[in-house]
JSON list of C-alpha atoms and ligand atoms in Angstrom, two decimals:
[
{"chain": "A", "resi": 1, "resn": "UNK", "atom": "CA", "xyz": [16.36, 0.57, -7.20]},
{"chain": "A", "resi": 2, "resn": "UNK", "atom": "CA", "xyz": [16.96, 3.22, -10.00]},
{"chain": "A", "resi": 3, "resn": "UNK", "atom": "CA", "xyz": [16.45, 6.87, -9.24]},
{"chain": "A", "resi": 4, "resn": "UNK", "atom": "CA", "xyz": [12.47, 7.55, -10.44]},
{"chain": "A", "resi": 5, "resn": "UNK", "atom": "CA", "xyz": [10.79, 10.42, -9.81]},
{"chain": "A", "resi": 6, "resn": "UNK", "atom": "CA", "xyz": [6.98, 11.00, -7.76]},
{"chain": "A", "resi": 7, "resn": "UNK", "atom": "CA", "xyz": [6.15, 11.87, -11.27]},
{"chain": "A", "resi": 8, "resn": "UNK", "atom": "CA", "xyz": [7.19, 8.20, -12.43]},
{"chain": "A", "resi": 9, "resn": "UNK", "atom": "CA", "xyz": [6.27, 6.59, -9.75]},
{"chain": "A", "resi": 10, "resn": "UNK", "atom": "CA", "xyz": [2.76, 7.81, -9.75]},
{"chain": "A", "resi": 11, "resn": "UNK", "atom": "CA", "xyz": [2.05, 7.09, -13.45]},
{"chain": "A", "resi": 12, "resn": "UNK", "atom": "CA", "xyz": [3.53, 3.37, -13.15]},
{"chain": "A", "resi": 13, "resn": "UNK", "atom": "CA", "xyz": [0.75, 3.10, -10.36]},
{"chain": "A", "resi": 14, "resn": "UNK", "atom": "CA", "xyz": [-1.97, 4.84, -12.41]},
{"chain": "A", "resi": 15, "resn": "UNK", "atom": "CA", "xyz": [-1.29, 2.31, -15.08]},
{"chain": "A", "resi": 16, "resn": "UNK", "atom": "CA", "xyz": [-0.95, -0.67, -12.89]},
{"chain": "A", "resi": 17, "resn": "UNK", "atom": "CA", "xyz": [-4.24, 0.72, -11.22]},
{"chain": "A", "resi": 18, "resn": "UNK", "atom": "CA", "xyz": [-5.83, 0.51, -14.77]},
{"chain": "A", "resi": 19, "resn": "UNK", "atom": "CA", "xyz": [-4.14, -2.94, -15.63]},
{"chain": "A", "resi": 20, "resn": "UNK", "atom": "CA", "xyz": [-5.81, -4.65, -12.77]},
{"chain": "A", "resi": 21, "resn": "UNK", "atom": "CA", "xyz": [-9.24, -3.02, -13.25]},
{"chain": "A", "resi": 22, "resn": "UNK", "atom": "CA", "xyz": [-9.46, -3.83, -16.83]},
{"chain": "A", "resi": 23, "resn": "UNK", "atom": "CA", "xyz": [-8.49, -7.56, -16.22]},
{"chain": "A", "resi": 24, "resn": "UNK", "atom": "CA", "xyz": [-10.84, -7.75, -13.18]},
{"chain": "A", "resi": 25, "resn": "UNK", "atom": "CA", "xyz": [-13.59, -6.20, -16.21]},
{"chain": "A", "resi": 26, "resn": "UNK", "atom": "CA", "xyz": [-13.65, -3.12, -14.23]},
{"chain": "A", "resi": 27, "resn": "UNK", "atom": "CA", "xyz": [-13.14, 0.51, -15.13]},
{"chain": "A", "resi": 28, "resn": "UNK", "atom": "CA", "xyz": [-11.04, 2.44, -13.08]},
{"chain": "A", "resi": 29, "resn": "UNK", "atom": "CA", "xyz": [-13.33, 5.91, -13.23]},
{"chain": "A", "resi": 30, "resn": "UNK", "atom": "CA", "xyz": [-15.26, 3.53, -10.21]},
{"chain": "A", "resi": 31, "resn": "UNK", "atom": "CA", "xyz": [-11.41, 3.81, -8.21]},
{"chain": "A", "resi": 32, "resn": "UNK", "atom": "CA", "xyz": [-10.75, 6.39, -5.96]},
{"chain": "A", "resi": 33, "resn": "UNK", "atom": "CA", "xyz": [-7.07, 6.24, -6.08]},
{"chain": "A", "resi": 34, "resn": "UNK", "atom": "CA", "xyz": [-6.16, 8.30, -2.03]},
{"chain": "A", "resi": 35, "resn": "UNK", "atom": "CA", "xyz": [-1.92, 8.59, -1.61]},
{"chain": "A", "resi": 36, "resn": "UNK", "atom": "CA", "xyz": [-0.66, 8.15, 1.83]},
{"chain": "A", "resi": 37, "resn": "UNK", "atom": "CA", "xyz": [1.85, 10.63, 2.75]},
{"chain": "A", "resi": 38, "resn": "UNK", "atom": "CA", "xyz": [2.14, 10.19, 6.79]},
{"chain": "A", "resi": 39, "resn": "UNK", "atom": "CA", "xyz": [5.47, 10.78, 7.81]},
{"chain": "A", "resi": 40, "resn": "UNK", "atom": "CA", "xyz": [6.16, 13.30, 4.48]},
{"chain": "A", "resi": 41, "resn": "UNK", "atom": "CA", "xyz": [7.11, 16.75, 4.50]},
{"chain": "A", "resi": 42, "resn": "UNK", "atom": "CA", "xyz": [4.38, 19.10, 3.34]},
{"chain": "A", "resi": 43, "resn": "UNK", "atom": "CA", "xyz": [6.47, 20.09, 0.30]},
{"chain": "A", "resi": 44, "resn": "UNK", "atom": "CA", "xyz": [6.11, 16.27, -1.09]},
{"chain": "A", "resi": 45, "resn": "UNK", "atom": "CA", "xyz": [2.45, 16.74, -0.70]},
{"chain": "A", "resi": 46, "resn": "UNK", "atom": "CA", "xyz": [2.15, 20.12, -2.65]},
{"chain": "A", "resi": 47, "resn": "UNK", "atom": "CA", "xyz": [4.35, 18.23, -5.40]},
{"chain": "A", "resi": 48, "resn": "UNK", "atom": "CA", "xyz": [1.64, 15.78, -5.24]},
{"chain": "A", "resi": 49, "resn": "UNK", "atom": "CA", "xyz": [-1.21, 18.19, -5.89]},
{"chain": "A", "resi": 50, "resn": "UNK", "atom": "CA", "xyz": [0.83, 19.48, -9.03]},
{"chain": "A", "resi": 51, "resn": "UNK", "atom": "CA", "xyz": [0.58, 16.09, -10.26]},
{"chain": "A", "resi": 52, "resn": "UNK", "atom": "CA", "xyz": [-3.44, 16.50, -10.03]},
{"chain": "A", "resi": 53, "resn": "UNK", "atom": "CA", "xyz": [-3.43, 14.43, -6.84]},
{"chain": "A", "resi": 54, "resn": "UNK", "atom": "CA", "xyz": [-6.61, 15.33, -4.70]},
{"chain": "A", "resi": 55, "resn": "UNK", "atom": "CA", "xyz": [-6.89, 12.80, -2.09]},
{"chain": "A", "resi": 56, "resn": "UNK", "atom": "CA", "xyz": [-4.78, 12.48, 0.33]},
{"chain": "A", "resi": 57, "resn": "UNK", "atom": "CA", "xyz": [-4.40, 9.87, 3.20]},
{"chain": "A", "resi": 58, "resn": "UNK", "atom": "CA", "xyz": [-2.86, 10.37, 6.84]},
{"chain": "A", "resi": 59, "resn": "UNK", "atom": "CA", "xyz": [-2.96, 8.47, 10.04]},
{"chain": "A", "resi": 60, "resn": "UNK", "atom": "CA", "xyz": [-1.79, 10.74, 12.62]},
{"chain": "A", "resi": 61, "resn": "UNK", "atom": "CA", "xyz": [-3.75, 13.79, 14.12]},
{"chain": "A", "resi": 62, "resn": "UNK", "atom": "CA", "xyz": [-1.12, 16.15, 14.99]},
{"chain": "A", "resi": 63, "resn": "UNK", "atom": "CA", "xyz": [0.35, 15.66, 11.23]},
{"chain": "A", "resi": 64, "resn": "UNK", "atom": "CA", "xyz": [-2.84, 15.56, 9.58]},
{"chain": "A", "resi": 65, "resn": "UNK", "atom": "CA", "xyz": [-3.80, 18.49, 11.18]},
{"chain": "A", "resi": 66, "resn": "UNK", "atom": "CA", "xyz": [-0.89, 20.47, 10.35]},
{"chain": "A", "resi": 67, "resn": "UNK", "atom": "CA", "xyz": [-0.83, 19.79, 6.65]},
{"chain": "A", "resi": 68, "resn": "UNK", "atom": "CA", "xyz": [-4.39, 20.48, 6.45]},
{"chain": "A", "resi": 69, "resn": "UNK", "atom": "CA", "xyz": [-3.74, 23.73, 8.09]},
{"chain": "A", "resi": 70, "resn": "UNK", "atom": "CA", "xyz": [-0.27, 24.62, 5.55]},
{"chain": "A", "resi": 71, "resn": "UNK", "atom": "CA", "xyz": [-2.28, 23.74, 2.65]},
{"chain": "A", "resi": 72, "resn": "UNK", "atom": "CA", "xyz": [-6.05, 25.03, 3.28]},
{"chain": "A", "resi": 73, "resn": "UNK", "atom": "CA", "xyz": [-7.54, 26.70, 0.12]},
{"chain": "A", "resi": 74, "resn": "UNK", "atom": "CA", "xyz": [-5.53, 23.90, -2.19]},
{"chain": "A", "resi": 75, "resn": "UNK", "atom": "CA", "xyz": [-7.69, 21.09, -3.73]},
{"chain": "A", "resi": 76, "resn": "UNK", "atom": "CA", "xyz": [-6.56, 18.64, -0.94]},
{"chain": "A", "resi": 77, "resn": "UNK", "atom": "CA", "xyz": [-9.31, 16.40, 0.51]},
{"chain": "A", "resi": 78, "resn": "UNK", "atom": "CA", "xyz": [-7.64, 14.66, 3.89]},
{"chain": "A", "resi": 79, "resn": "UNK", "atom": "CA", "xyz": [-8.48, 10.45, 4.55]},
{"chain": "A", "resi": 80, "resn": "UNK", "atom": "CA", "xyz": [-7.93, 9.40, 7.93]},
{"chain": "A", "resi": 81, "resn": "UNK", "atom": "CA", "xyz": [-6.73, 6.07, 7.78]},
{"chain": "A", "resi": 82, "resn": "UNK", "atom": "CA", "xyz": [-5.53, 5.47, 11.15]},
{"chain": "A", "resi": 83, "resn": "UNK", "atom": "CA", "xyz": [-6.38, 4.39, 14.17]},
{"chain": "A", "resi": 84, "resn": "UNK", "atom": "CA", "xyz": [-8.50, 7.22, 16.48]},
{"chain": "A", "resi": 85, "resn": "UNK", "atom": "CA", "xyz": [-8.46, 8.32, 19.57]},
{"chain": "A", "resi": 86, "resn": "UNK", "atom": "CA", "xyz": [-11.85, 8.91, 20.75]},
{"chain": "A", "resi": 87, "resn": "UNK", "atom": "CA", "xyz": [-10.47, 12.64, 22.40]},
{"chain": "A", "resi": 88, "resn": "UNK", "atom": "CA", "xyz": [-9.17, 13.96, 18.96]},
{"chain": "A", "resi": 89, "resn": "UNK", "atom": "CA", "xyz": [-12.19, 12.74, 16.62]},
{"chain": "A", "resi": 90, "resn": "UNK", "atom": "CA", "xyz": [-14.39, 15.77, 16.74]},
{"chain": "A", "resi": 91, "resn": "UNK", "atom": "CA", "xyz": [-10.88, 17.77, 15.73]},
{"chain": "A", "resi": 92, "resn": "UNK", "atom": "CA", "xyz": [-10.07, 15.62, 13.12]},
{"chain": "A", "resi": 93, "resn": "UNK", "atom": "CA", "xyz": [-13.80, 15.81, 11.72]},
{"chain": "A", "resi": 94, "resn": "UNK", "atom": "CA", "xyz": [-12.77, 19.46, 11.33]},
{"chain": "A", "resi": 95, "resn": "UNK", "atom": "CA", "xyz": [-10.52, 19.00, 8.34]},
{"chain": "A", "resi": 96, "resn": "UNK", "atom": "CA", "xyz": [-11.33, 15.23, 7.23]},
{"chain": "A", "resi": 97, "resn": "UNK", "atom": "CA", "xyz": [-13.09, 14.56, 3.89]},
{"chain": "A", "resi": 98, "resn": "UNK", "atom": "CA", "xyz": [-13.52, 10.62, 4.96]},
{"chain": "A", "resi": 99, "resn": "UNK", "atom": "CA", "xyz": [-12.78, 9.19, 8.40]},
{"chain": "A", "resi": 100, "resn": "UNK", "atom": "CA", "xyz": [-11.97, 5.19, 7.35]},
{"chain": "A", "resi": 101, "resn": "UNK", "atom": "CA", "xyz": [-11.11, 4.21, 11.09]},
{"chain": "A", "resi": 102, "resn": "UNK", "atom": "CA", "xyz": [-14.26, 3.88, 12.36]},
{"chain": "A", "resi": 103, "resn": "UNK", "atom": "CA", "xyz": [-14.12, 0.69, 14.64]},
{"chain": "A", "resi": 104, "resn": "UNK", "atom": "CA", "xyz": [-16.14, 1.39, 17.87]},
{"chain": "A", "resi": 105, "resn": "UNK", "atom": "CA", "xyz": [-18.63, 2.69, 19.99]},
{"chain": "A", "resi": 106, "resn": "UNK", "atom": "CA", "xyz": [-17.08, 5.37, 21.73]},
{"chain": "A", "resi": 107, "resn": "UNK", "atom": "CA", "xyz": [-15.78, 6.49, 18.44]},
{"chain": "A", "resi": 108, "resn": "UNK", "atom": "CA", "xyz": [-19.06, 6.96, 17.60]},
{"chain": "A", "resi": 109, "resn": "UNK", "atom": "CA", "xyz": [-20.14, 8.59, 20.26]},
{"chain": "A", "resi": 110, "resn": "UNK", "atom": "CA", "xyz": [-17.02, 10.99, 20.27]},
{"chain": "A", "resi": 111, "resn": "UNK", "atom": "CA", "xyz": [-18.32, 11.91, 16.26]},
{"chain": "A", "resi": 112, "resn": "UNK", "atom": "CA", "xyz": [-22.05, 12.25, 17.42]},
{"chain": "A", "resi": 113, "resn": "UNK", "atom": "CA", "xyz": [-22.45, 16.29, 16.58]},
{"chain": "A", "resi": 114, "resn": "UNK", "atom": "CA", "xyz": [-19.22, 16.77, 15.37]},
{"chain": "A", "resi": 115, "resn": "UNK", "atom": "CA", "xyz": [-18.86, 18.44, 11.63]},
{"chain": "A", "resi": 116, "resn": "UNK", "atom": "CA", "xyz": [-20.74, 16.06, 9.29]},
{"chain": "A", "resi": 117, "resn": "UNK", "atom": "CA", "xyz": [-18.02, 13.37, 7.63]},
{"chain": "A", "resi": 118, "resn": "UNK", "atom": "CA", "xyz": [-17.89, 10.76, 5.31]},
{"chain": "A", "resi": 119, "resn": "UNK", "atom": "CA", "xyz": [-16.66, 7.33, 6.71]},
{"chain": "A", "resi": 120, "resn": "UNK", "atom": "CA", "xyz": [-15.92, 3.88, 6.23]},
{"chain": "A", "resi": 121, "resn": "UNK", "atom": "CA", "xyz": [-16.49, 1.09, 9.10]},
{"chain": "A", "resi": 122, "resn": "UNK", "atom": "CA", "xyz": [-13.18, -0.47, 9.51]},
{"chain": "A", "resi": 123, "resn": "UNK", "atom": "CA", "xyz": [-12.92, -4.44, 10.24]},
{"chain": "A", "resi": 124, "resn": "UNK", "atom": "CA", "xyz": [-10.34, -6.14, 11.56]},
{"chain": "A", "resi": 125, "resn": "UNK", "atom": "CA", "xyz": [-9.56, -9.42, 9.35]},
{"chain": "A", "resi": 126, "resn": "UNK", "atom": "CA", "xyz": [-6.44, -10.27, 11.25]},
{"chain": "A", "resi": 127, "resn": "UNK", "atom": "CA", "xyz": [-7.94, -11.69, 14.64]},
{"chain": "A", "resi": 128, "resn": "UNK", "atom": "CA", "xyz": [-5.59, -10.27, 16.57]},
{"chain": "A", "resi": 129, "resn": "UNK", "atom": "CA", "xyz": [-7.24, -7.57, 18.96]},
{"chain": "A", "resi": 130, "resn": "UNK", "atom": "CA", "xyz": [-4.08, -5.52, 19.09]},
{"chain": "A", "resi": 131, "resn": "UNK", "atom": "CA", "xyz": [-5.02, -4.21, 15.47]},
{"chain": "A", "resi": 132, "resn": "UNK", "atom": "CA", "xyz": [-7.60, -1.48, 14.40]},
{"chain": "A", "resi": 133, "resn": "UNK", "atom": "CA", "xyz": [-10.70, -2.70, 13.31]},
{"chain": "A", "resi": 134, "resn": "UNK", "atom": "CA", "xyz": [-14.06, -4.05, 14.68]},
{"chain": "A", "resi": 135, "resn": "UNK", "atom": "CA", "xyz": [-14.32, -8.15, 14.92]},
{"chain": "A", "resi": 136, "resn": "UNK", "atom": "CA", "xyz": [-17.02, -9.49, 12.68]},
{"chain": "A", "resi": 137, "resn": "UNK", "atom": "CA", "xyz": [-19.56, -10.22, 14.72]},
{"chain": "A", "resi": 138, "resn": "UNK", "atom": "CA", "xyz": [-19.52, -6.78, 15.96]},
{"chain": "A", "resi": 139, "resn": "UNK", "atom": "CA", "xyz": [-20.15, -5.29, 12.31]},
{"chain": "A", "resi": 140, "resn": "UNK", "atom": "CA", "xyz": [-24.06, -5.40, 12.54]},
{"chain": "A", "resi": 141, "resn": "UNK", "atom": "CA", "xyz": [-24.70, -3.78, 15.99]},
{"chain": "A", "resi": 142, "resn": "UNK", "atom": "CA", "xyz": [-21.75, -1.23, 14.75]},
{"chain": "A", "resi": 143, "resn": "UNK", "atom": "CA", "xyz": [-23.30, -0.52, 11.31]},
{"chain": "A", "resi": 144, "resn": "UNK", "atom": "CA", "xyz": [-26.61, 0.42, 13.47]},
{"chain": "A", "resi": 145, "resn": "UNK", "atom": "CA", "xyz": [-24.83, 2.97, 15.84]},
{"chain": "A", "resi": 146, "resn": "UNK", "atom": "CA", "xyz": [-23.53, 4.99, 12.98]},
{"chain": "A", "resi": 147, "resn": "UNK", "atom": "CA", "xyz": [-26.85, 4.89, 10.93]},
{"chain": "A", "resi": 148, "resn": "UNK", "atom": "CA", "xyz": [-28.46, 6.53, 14.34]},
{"chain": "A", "resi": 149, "resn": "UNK", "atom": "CA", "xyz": [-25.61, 8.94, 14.23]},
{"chain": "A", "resi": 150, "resn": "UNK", "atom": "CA", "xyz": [-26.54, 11.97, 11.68]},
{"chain": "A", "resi": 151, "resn": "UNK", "atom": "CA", "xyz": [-23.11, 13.49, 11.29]},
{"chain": "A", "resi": 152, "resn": "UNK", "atom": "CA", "xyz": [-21.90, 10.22, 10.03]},
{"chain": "A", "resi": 153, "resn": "UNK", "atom": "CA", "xyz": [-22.41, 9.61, 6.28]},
{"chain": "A", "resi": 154, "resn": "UNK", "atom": "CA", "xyz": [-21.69, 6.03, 5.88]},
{"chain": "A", "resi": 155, "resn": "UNK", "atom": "CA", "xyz": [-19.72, 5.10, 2.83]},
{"chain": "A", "resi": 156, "resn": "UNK", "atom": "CA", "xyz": [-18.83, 1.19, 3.12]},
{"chain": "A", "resi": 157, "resn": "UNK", "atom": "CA", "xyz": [-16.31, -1.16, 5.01]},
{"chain": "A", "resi": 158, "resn": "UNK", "atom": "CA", "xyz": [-12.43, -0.28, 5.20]},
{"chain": "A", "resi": 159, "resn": "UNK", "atom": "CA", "xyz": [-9.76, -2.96, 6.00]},
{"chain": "A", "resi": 160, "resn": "UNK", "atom": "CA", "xyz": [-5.82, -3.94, 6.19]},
{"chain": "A", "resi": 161, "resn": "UNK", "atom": "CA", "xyz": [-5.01, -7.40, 4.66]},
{"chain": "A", "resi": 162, "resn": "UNK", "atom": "CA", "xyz": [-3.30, -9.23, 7.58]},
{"chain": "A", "resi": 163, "resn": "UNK", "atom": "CA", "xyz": [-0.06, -10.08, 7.76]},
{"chain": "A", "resi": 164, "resn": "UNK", "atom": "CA", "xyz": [0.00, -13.79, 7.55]},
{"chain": "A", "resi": 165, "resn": "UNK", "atom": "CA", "xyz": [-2.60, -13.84, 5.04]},
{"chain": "A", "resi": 166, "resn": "UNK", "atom": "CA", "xyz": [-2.93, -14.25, 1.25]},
{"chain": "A", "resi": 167, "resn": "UNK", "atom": "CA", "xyz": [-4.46, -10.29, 0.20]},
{"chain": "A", "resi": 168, "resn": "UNK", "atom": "CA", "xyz": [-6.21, -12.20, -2.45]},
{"chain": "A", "resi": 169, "resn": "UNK", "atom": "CA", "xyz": [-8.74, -14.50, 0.79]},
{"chain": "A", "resi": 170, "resn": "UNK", "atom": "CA", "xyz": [-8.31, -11.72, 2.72]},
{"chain": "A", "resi": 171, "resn": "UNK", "atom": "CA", "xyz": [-10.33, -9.49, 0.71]},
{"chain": "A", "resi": 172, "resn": "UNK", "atom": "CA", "xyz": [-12.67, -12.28, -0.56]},
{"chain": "A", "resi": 173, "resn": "UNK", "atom": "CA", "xyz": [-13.55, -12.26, 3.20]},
{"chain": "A", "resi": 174, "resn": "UNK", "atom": "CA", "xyz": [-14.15, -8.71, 3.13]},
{"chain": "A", "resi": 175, "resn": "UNK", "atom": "CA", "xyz": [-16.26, -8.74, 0.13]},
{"chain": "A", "resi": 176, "resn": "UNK", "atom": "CA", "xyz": [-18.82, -10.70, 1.98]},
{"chain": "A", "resi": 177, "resn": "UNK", "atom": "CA", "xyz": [-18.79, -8.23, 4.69]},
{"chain": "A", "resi": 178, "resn": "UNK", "atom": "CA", "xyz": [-19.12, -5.49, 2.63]},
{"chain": "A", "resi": 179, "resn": "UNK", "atom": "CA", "xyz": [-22.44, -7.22, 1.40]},
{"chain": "A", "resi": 180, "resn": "UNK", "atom": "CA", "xyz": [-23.42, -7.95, 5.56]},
{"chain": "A", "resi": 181, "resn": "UNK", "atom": "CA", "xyz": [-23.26, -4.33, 5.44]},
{"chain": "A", "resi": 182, "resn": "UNK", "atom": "CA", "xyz": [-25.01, -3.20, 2.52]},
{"chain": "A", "resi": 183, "resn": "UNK", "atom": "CA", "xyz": [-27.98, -5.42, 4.10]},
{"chain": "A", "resi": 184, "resn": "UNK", "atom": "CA", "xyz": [-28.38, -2.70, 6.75]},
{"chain": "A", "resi": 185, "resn": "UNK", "atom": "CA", "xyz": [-26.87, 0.16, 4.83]},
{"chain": "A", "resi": 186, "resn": "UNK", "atom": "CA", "xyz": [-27.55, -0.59, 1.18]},
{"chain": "A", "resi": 187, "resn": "UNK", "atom": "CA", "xyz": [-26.38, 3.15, 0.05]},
{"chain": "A", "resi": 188, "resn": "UNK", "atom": "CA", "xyz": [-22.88, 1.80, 1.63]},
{"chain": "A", "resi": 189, "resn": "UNK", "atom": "CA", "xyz": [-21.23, 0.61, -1.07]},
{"chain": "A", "resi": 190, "resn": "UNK", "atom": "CA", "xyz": [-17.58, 1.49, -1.11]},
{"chain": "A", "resi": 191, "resn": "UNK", "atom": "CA", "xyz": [-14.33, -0.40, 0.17]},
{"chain": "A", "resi": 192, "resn": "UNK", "atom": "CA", "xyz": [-11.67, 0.81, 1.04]},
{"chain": "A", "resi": 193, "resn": "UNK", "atom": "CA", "xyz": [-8.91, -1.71, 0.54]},
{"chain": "A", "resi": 194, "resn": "UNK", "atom": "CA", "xyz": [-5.24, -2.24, -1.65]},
{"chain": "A", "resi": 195, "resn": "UNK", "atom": "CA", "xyz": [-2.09, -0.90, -0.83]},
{"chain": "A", "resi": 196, "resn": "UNK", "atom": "CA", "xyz": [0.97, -0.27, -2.12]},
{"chain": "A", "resi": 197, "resn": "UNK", "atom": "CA", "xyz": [1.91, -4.35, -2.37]},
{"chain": "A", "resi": 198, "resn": "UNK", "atom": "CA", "xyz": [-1.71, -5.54, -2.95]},
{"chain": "A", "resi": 199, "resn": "UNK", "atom": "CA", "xyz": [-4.08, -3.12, -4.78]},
{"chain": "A", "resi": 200, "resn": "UNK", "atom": "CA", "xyz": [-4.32, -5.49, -7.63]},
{"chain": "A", "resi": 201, "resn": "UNK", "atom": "CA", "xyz": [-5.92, -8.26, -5.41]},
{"chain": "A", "resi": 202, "resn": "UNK", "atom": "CA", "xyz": [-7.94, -5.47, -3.86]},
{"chain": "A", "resi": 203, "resn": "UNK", "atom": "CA", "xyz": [-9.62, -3.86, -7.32]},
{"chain": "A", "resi": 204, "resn": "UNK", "atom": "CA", "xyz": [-9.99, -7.70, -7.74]},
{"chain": "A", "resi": 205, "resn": "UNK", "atom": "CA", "xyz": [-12.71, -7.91, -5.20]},
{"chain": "A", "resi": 206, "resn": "UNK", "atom": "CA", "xyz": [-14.19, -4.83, -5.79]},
{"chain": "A", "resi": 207, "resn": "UNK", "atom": "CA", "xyz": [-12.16, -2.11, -3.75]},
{"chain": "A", "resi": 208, "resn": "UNK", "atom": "CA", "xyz": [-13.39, 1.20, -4.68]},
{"chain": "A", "resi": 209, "resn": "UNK", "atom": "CA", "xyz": [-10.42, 3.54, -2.63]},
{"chain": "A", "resi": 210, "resn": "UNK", "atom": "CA", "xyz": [-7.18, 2.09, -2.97]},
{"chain": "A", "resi": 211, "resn": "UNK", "atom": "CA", "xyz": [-4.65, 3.56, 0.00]},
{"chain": "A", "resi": 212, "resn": "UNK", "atom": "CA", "xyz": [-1.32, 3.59, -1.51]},
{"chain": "A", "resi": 213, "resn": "UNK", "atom": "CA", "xyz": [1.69, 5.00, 0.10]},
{"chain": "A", "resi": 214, "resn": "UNK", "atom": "CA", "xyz": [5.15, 4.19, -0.45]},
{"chain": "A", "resi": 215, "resn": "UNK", "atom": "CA", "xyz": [5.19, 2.61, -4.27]},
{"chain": "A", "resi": 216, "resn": "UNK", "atom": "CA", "xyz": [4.38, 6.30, -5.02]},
{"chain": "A", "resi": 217, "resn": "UNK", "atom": "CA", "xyz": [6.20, 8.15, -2.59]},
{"chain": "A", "resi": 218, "resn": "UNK", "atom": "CA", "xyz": [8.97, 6.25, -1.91]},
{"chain": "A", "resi": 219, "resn": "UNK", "atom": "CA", "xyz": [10.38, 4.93, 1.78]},
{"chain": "A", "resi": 220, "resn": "UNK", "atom": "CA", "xyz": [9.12, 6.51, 4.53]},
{"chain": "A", "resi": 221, "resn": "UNK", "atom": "CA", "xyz": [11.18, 8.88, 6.63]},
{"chain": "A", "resi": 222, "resn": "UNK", "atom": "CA", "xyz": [11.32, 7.70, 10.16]},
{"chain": "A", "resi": 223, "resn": "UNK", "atom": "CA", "xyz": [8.46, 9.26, 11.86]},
{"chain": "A", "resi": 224, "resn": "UNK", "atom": "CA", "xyz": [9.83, 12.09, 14.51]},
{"chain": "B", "resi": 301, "resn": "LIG", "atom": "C1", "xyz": [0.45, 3.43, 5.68]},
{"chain": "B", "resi": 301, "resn": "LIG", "atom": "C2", "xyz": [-0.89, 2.91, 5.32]},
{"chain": "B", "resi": 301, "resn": "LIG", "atom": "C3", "xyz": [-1.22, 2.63, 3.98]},
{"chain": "B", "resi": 301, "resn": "LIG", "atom": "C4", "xyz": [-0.23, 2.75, 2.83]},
{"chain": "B", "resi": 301, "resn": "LIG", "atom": "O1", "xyz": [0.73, 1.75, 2.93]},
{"chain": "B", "resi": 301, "resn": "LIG", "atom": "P1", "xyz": [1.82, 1.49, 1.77]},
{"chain": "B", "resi": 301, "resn": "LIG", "atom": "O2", "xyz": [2.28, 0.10, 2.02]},
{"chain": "B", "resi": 301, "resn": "LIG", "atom": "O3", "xyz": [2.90, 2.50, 1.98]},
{"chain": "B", "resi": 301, "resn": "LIG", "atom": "O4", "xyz": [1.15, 1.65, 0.48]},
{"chain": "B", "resi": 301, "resn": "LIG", "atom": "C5", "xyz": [-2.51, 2.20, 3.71]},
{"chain": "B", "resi": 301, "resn": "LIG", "atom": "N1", "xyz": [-3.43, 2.05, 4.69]},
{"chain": "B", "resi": 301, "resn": "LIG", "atom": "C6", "xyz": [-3.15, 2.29, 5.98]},
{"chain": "B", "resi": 301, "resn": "LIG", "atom": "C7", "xyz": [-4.21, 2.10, 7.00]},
{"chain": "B", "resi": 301, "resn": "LIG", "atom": "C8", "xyz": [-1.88, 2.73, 6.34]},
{"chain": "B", "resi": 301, "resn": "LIG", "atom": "O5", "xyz": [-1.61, 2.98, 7.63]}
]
């Protein structure tokens, strides 16, 4: 690969953000485009918010939590995208714009008079139990809890296109469960969805927060 910069990188992904949306008849003002940066230094992120990057995704607590602490008072608004430990939610509420993990009861329960947060049910599309994500059948009786729950501000559905999987089916399938949702929820409107190897399918089936890491940041360090 040639030597690009974050600068470069980041506008070939704005404009391949923009591609897809126009050819999927969409405009991407409706995107909300978050960059992962788990496993970054904090200096990588402050580069970021030169480059008028606000949102900014993370999936580990004790990171999260540290680079929300070096860079309070910035414009950085904090995504959890990872998978949460029903002990560390109410800290993570603390600092978190959007919470897209949300995937069980006791989560739930754990966020029940914590600081008031935005989040995103996450479902798991890959069937396998070891990932994050509620199954489908739970999504209803799930939906309900955080509805009861008023420091949860539901936004819509969040999910990871499985491995084995065409993105494209993938997030057909999640489509329709973003519209089981909205049938309860009908203010939740939102999904999370696209990556750095499958936005374009994503925006394609209406993905409003695309979660794109390494196509802007380049290859992760090794987490310590
Ligand atoms: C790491 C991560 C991403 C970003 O992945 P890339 O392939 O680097 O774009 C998106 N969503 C979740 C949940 C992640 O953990």
């Amino acid at each position: 690969m040639t030597d690009t910069s974050l600068a470069d990188r980041l506008a070939m992904v704005r404009a391949g953000i923009g591609e897809a949306a126009r050819s999927a008849g969409r405009s991407a003002d409706e995107l909300t485009l978050i960059v992962v940066t788990k496993f970054h230094p904090e200096g990588l992120v402050r580069e970021l918010l030169e480059l008028g990057v606000t949102d900014l995704g993370e999936n580990r607590h004790q990171e999260a939590s540290a680079k929300a602490a070096a860079l309070a008072g910035t414009a950085a608004r904090w995504h959890f995208i990872g998978q949460l430990q029903s002990a560390k939610a109410k800290a993570v509420a603390e600092y978190a714009s959007a919470i897209h993990s949300v995937d069980r009861d006791s989560l739930v329960t754990a966020l029940a008079g914590a600081r008031p947060v935005d989040c995103f049910i996450q479902v798991n599309l890959s069937g396998d139990p070891g990932r994050g994500g509620v199954d489908e059948a739970g999504l209803e009786a799930l939906t309900a809890r955080v509805l009861g729950t008023d420091s949860l501000r539901l936004r819509g559905i969040m999910a990871v296109a499985p491995l084995d999987e065409e993105p494209a089916s993938a997030f057909a399938r999640l489509r329709i469960l973003s519209e089981r949702l909205r049938e309860l929820a009908p203010r939740a409107t939102e999904i999370s969805a696209g990556m750095s190897h499958d936005y374009a399918a994503a925006i394609r089936e209406g993905a409003t927060h695309l979660r794109i890491g390494s196509a802007i940041t380049g290859n992760r360090p090794t987490p310590r």
